[in-house]
XYZ file of C-alpha atoms in Angstrom:
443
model
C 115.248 135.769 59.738
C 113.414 135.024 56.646
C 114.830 137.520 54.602
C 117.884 135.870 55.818
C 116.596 132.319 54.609
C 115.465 133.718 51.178
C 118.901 135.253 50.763
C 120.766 131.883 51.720
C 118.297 130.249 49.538
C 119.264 132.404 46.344
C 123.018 132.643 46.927
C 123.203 128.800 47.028
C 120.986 128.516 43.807
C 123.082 131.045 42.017
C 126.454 129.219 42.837
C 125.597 125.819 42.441
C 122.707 125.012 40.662
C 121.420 122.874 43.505
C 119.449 125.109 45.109
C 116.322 125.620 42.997
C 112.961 124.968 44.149
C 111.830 121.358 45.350
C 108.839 121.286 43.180
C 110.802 122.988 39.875
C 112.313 118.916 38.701
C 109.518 117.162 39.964
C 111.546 116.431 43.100
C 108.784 116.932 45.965
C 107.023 113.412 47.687
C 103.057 113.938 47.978
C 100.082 111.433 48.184
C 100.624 111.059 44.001
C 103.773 110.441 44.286
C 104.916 108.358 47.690
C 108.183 107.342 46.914
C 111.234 110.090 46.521
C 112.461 110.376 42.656
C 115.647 109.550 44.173
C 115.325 106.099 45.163
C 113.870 105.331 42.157
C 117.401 106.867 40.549
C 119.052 103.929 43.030
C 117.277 100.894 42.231
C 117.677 101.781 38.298
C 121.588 102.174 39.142
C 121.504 99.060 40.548
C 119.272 97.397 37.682
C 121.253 98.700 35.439
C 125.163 97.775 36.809
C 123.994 94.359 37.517
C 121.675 94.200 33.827
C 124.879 95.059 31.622
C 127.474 93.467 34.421
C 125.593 89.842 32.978
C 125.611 91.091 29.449
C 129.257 91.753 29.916
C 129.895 88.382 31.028
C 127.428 86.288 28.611
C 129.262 88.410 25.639
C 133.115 87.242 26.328
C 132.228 84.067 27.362
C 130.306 83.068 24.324
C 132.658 85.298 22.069
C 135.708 83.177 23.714
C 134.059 80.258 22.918
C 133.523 81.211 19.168
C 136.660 82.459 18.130
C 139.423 81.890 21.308
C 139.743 78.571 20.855
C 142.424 76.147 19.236
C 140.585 75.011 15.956
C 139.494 78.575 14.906
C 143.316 79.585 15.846
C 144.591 76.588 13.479
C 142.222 77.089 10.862
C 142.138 80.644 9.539
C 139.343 79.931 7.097
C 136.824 79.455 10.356
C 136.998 83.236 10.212
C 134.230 83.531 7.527
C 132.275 80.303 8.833
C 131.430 82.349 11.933
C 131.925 85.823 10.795
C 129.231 85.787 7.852
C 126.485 84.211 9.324
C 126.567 86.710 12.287
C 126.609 89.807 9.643
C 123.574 87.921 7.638
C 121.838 88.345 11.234
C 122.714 91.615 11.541
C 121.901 92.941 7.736
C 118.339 90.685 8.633
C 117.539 92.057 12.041
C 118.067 95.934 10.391
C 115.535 95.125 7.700
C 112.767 93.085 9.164
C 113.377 94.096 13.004
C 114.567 97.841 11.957
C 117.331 97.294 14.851
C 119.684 100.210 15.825
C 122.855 100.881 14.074
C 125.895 103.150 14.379
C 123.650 104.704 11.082
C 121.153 106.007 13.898
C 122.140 105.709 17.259
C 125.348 107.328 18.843
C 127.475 106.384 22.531
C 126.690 110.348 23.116
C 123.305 110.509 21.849
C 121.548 109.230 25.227
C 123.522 112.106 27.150
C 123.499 114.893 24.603
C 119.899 114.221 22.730
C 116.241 114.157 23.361
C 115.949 111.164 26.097
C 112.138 111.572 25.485
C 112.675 109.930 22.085
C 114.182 106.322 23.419
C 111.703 103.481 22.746
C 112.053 100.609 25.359
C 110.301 98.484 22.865
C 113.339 98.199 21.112
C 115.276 96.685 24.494
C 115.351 93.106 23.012
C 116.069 93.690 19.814
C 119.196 96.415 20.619
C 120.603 93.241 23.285
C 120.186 90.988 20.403
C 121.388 93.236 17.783
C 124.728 94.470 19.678
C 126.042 90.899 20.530
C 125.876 89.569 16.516
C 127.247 92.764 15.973
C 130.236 91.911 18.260
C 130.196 88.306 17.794
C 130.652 88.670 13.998
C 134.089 89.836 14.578
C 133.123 93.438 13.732
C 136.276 96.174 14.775
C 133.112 97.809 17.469
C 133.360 98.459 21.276
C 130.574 97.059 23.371
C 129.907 100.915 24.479
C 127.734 101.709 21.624
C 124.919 98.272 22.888
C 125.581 99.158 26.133
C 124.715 102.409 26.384
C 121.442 101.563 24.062
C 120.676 98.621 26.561
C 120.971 101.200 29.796
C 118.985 103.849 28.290
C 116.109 101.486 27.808
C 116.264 99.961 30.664
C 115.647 103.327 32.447
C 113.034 103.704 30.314
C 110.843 100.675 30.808
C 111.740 100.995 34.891
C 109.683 104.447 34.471
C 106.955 103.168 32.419
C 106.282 100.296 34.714
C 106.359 102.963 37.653
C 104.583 105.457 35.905
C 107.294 108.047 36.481
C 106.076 111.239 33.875
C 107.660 111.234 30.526
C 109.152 114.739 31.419
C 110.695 112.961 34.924
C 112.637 110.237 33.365
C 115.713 111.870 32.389
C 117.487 111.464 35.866
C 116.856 107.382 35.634
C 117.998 107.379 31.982
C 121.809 109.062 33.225
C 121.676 107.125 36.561
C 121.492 103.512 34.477
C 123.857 105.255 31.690
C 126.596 106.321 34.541
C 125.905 103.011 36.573
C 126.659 100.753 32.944
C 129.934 102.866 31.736
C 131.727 104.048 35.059
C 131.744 100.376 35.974
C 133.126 99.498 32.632
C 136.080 102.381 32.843
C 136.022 101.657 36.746
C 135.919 105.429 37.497
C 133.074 106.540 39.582
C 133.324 110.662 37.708
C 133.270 109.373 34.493
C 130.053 109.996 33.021
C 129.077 112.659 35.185
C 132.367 114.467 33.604
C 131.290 113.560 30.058
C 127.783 114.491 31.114
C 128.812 117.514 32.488
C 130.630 118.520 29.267
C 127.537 117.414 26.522
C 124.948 119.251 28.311
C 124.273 122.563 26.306
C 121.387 123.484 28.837
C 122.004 124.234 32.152
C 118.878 123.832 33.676
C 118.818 120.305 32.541
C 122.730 119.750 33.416
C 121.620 120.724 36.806
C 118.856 118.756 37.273
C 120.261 115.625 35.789
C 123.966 115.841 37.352
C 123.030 114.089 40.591
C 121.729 111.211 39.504
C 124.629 110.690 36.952
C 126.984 110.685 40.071
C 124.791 108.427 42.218
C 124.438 106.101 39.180
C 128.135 106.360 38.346
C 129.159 105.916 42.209
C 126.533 102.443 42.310
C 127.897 101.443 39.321
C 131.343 101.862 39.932
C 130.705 100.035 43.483
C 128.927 97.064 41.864
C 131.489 96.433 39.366
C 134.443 96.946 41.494
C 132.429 94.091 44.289
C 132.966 91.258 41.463
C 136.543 92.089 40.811
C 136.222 93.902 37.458
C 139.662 96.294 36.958
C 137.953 97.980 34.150
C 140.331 100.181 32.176
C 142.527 100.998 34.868
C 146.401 100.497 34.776
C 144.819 99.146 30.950
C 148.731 98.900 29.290
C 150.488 97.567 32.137
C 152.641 100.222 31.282
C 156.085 100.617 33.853
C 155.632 103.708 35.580
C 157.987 106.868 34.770
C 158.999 108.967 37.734
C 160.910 111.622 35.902
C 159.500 113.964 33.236
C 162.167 115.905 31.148
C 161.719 119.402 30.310
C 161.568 118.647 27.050
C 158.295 116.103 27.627
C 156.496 119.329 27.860
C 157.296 120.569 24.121
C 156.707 116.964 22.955
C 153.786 116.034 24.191
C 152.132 118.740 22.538
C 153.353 117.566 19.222
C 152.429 113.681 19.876
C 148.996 115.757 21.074
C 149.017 117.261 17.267
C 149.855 113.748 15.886
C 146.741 112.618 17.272
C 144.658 115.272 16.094
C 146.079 114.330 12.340
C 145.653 110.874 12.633
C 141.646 111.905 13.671
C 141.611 113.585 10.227
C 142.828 110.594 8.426
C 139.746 108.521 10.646
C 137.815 110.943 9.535
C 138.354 110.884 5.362
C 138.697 107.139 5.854
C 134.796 107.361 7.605
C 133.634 109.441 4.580
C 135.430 107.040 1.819
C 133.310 104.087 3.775
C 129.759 106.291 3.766
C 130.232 106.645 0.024
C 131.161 103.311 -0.365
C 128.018 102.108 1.276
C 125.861 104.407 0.413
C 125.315 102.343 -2.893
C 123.754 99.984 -0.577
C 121.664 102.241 1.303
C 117.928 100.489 0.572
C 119.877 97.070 0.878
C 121.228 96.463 4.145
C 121.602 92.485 4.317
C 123.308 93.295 1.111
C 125.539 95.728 3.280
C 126.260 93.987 6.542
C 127.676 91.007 4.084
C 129.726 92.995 2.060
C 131.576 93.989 5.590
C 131.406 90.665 6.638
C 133.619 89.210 3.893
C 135.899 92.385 4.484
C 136.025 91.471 8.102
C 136.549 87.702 6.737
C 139.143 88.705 4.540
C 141.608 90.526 7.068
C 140.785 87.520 9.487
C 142.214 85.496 7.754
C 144.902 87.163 7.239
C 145.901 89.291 10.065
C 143.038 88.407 13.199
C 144.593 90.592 15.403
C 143.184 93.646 13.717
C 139.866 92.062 14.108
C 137.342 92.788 17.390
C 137.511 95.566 19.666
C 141.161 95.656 19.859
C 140.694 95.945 23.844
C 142.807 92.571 24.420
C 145.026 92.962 21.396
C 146.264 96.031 21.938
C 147.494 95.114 25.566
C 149.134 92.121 23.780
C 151.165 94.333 21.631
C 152.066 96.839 23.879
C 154.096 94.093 25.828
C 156.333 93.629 22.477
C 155.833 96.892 20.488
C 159.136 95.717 18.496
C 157.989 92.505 17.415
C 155.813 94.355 15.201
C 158.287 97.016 14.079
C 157.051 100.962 13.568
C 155.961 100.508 9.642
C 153.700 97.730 10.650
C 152.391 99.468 13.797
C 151.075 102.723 12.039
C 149.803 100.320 9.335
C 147.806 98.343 12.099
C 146.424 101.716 13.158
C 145.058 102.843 9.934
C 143.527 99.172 9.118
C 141.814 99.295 11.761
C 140.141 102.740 11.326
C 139.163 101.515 8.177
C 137.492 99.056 9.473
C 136.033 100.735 12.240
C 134.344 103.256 9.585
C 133.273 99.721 7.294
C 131.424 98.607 10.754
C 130.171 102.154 11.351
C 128.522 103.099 7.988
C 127.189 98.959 6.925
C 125.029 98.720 9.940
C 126.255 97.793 12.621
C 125.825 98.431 15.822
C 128.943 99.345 18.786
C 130.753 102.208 19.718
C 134.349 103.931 18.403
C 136.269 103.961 21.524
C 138.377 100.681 21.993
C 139.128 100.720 18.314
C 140.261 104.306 18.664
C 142.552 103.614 21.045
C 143.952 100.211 19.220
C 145.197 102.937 16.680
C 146.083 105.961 18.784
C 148.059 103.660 20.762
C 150.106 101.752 17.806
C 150.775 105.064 16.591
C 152.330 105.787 20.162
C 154.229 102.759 20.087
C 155.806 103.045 16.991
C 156.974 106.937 17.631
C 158.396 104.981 20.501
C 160.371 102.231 18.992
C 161.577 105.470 16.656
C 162.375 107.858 19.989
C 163.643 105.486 22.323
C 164.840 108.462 24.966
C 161.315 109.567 25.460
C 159.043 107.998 27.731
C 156.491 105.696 26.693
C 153.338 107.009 28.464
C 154.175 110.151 27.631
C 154.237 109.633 23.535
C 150.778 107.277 24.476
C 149.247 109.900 26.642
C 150.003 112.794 23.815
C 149.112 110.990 20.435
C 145.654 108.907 22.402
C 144.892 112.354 24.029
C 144.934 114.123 20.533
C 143.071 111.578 18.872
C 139.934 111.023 21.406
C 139.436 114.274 22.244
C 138.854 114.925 18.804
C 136.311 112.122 18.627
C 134.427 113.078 21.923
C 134.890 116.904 21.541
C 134.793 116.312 25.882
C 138.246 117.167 27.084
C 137.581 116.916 31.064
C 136.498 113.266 30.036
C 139.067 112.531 27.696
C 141.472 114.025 29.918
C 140.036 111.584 32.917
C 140.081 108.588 30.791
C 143.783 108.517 29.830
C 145.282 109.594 33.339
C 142.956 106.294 34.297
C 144.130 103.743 31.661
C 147.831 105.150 32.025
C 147.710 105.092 35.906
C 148.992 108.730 34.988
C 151.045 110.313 37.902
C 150.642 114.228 38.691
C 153.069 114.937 36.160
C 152.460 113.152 33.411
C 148.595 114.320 34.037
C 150.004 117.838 33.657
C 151.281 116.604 30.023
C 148.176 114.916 29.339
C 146.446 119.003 29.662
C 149.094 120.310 27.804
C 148.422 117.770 24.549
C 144.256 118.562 24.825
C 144.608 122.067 25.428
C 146.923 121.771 22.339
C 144.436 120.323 20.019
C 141.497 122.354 20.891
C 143.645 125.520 19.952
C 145.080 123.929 16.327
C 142.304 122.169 15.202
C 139.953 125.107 14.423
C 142.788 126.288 12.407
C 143.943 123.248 11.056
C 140.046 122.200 9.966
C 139.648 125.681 8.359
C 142.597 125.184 6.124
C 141.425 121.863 4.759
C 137.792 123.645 4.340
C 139.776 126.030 2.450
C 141.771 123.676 0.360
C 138.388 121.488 -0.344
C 136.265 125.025 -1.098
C 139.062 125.860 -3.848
C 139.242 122.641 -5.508
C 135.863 122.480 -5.839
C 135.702 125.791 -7.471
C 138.397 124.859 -10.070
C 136.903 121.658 -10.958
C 133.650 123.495 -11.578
C-alpha cells in the first residue's frame, strides 16, 4: 500500500507539477507559521483588486475632469497649461524622488524578473508618479503603474506579516493577476502570460496557483462593480461566416503586424538617441516630451492619452478618417509612445499598441471592403502584440477577448501568431544582415 502511495505520489508530481513535497515551497502550517500561505495569497488578491479598482476610478475621474471638459475642448491651447506642469512633476519626482520609469521598470518585469528586488518603499512614490504620468496627457497605458502599484503592495502585505523574503513570490503574482485580469476582465489572463514568461519550472510551478486564485478574485471583484474590462472592446458586429480565403489573409494582415512592430521598433531607437542627450537631465527630458505632447494636442488631441477611448470612437466611423490618415494616426502615435517611453515616464505599451495595430486594421478595411473587419483587426493586432509580448497563448487570449472572437475567427487569430513566430526570425536576421553590411562599408 505504500509503495502504492509513493508511486501515486511521483506519477502526479511528474505530470503536473503539483505534486511536490508540502514542505519544498514553504507550503506546510506549524507553530511558526499558523496561518496557511494560501490565505495569505487571498487577502492580498483581495487587497490588491480593491487597491488598484480605487486607483482606477480616482485616475479617470480626475483625468475627465482635467481634460474632458468643454473649455479644454474649446480652447486647444489648455493642452500645454495642463500638460507641462504634469511633465515638470514627473522630470522632478525622477530626480529628487528617483521614481520609476519605463527607463527601469517593465509591465513583464514583476512576472519574468527577480521579485526579491521590488522595494515597497517606493509604493507612494510609483502611485504618485504613474498618475502625473497619465494625467500629463502622455500616449501610456495605466498597466505599466499598475502593475508597479500591485507588486508592492504584495510586498509590504509580506513584510508586515513577516512572510520570508524567499516566500513572497506567490503574493507578488496573486496581487499582479488580481490588478490585470480585472482590468482585461478575463480570469486566465495572467496566469497564461505567467505561464509563458516563466523560464524556470520549479518556480512556474510553485507560483501558478496563486496567479489563478489572484486572477479568479480579481476577475470576481471587478466584474461585482460592473467593470466590462476589455471585453466586446470595438463593439465590433459579429461575422458568422469565414471565407476560405480569410485563412490565407489573415496570415498576411498577421505579417503586416509584425512589420508595423519593426517600424515601433526603429521609431523606439530614433527616440532613445534622441533622449539620450538628456540622459543626466531628466526635468530637462520629461519637458521636452511635454511640449511634444503639447504640440500634437493642440493639434490633433485624439492621438493624445492611452488611445483606449479613442480608438473605440474611431472604429465606429473608420471612413471619416479615410485610410492615409488612419495609418498616419498609427505611426504618430508609436512615436509618441517611444517619446513617453525613453523621457521618463512611467505606463505601459499596450493600449497605445493597439490604437495603432487597430487603425492599421481599419484602414486595410476601408481599402478591402469584402473582407471582414475582425478578421483584418484580429490578423494585423495579433502580429503586432505578439511581437511586443513575445507570449502568444496571452496574446492569442487577449484578442479573441476584445474581439468577442467566435471559434472560427479564434482559429484565424492562431493562424496570424503562429505566422509571425515562424517569419520573424527570418525577417529580423535579414535586417541584422542588411545593418551588419552597411556598417562594414561605411567603415
Amino acid at each position: 500500500m505504500d509503495q502504492a502511495r509513493s508511486d501515486t505520489a511521483a506519477t502526479l508530481t511528474s505530470v503536473t507539477g503539483s505534486g511536490s513535497e508540502r514542505d519544498e515551497g514553504g507550503i506546510a502550517v506549524g507553530p511558526a507559521r499558523p496561518v496557511h500561505p494560501y490565505i495569505h495569497v487571498i487577502v492580498i488578491a483581495v487587497i490588491g483588486a480593491v487597491s488598484v479598482l480605487a486607483w482606477l476610478v480616482f485616475f479617470e475621474t480626475v483625468n475627465k475632469l482635467l481634460w474632458e471638459n468643454d473649455f479644454v475642448t474649446a480652447n486647444p491651447w489648455m493642452f500645454p497649461v495642463i500638460c507641462l506642469p504634469f511633465s515638470l512633476a514627473v522630470g522632478l519626482l525622477v530626480k529628487y524622488r528617483h521614481a520609476p520609469t519605463t527607463l527601469d521598470e517593465s509591465i513583464l518585469d514583476s512576472l519574468s524578473g527577480d521579485t526579491s528586488t521590488i522595494d515597497w518603499r517606493t509604493l507612494p512614490v510609483t502611485i504618485v508618479m504613474s498618475l502625473v504620468s497619465l494625467f500629463s496627457g502622455a500616449v501610456l497605458g495605466p498597466e505599466g503603474g499598475i502593475g508597479g502599484i500591485a507588486s508592492k503592495l504584495a510586498v509590504l502585505y509580506a513584510e508586515k506579516v513577516r512572510i520570508p523574503a524567499e516566500q513572497r513570490s506567490r503574493l507578488i503574482f496573486s496581487s499582479l493577476a488580481s490588478a490585470y485580469n480585472g482590468l482585461v476582465a478575463n480570469p486566465l489572463f495572467t496566469g497564461v502570460l505567467g505561464t509563458e514568461l516563466i523560464a524556470d519550472a520549479e518556480s512556474r510551478t510553485k507560483n501558478l496557483p496563486a496567479n489563478l486564485i489572484g486572477g479568479s478574485i480579481g476577475y470576481l471583484v471587478f466584474f461585482a462593480t460592473g467593470s466590462s474590462g476589455l471585453e466586446n472592446y470595438l463593439h465590433l458586429s459579429p461575422n458568422e461566416t469565414i471565407d476560405p480565403t480569410d485563412v490565407v489573409l489573415v496570415a498576411v494582415f498577421g505579417l503586416l503586424g509584425l512589420v508595423l512592430a519593426i517600424v515601433a521598433g526603429g521609431l523606439f531607437r530614433a527616440a532613445a538617441t534622441f533622449m539620450s542627450r538628456f540622459k543626466d537631465r531628466e526635468v530637462e527630458r520629461a519637458l521636452i516630451a511635454g511640449v511634444i505632447f503639447s504640440v500634437v494636442g493642440m493639434i490633433s488631441p485624439i492621438l493624445l492619452f492611452s488611445g483606449e477611448t479613442q480608438i473605440q470612437t474611431i472604429a465606429a466611423d473608420p471612413a471619416k478618417y479615410g485610410p492615409p490618415l488612419l495609418v498616419a494616426m498609427a505611426l504618430v502615435k508609436l512615436a509618441l509612445l517611444a517619446v513617453a517611453f525613453k523621457s521618463g515616464f512611467l505606463g505601459g505599451p499596450t493600449f497605445p499598441s493597439i490604437f495603432a495595430s487597430v487603425c492599421v486594421a481599419l484602414a486595410l478595411s476601408l481599402v478591402l471592403p469584402g473582407v471582414p473587419s475582425d478578421v483584418i483587426i484580429g490578423g494585423v493586432m495579433a502580429g503586432f502584440l505578439v511581437v511586443l509580448f513575445k507570449a502568444p497563448f496571452m496574446v492569442i487570449l487577449l484578442t479573441v477577448v476584445m474581439l468577442q472572437a467566435t471559434a472560427e475567427l479564434t482559429a484565424l487569430i492562431v493562424l496570424a501568431v503562429a505566422t509571425v513566430m515562424i517569419v520573424q526570425p527570418y525577417l529580423l536576421a535579414a535586417i541584422s544582415s542588411r545593418q551588419a553590411a552597411r556598417a562594414g562599408s561605411r567603415a
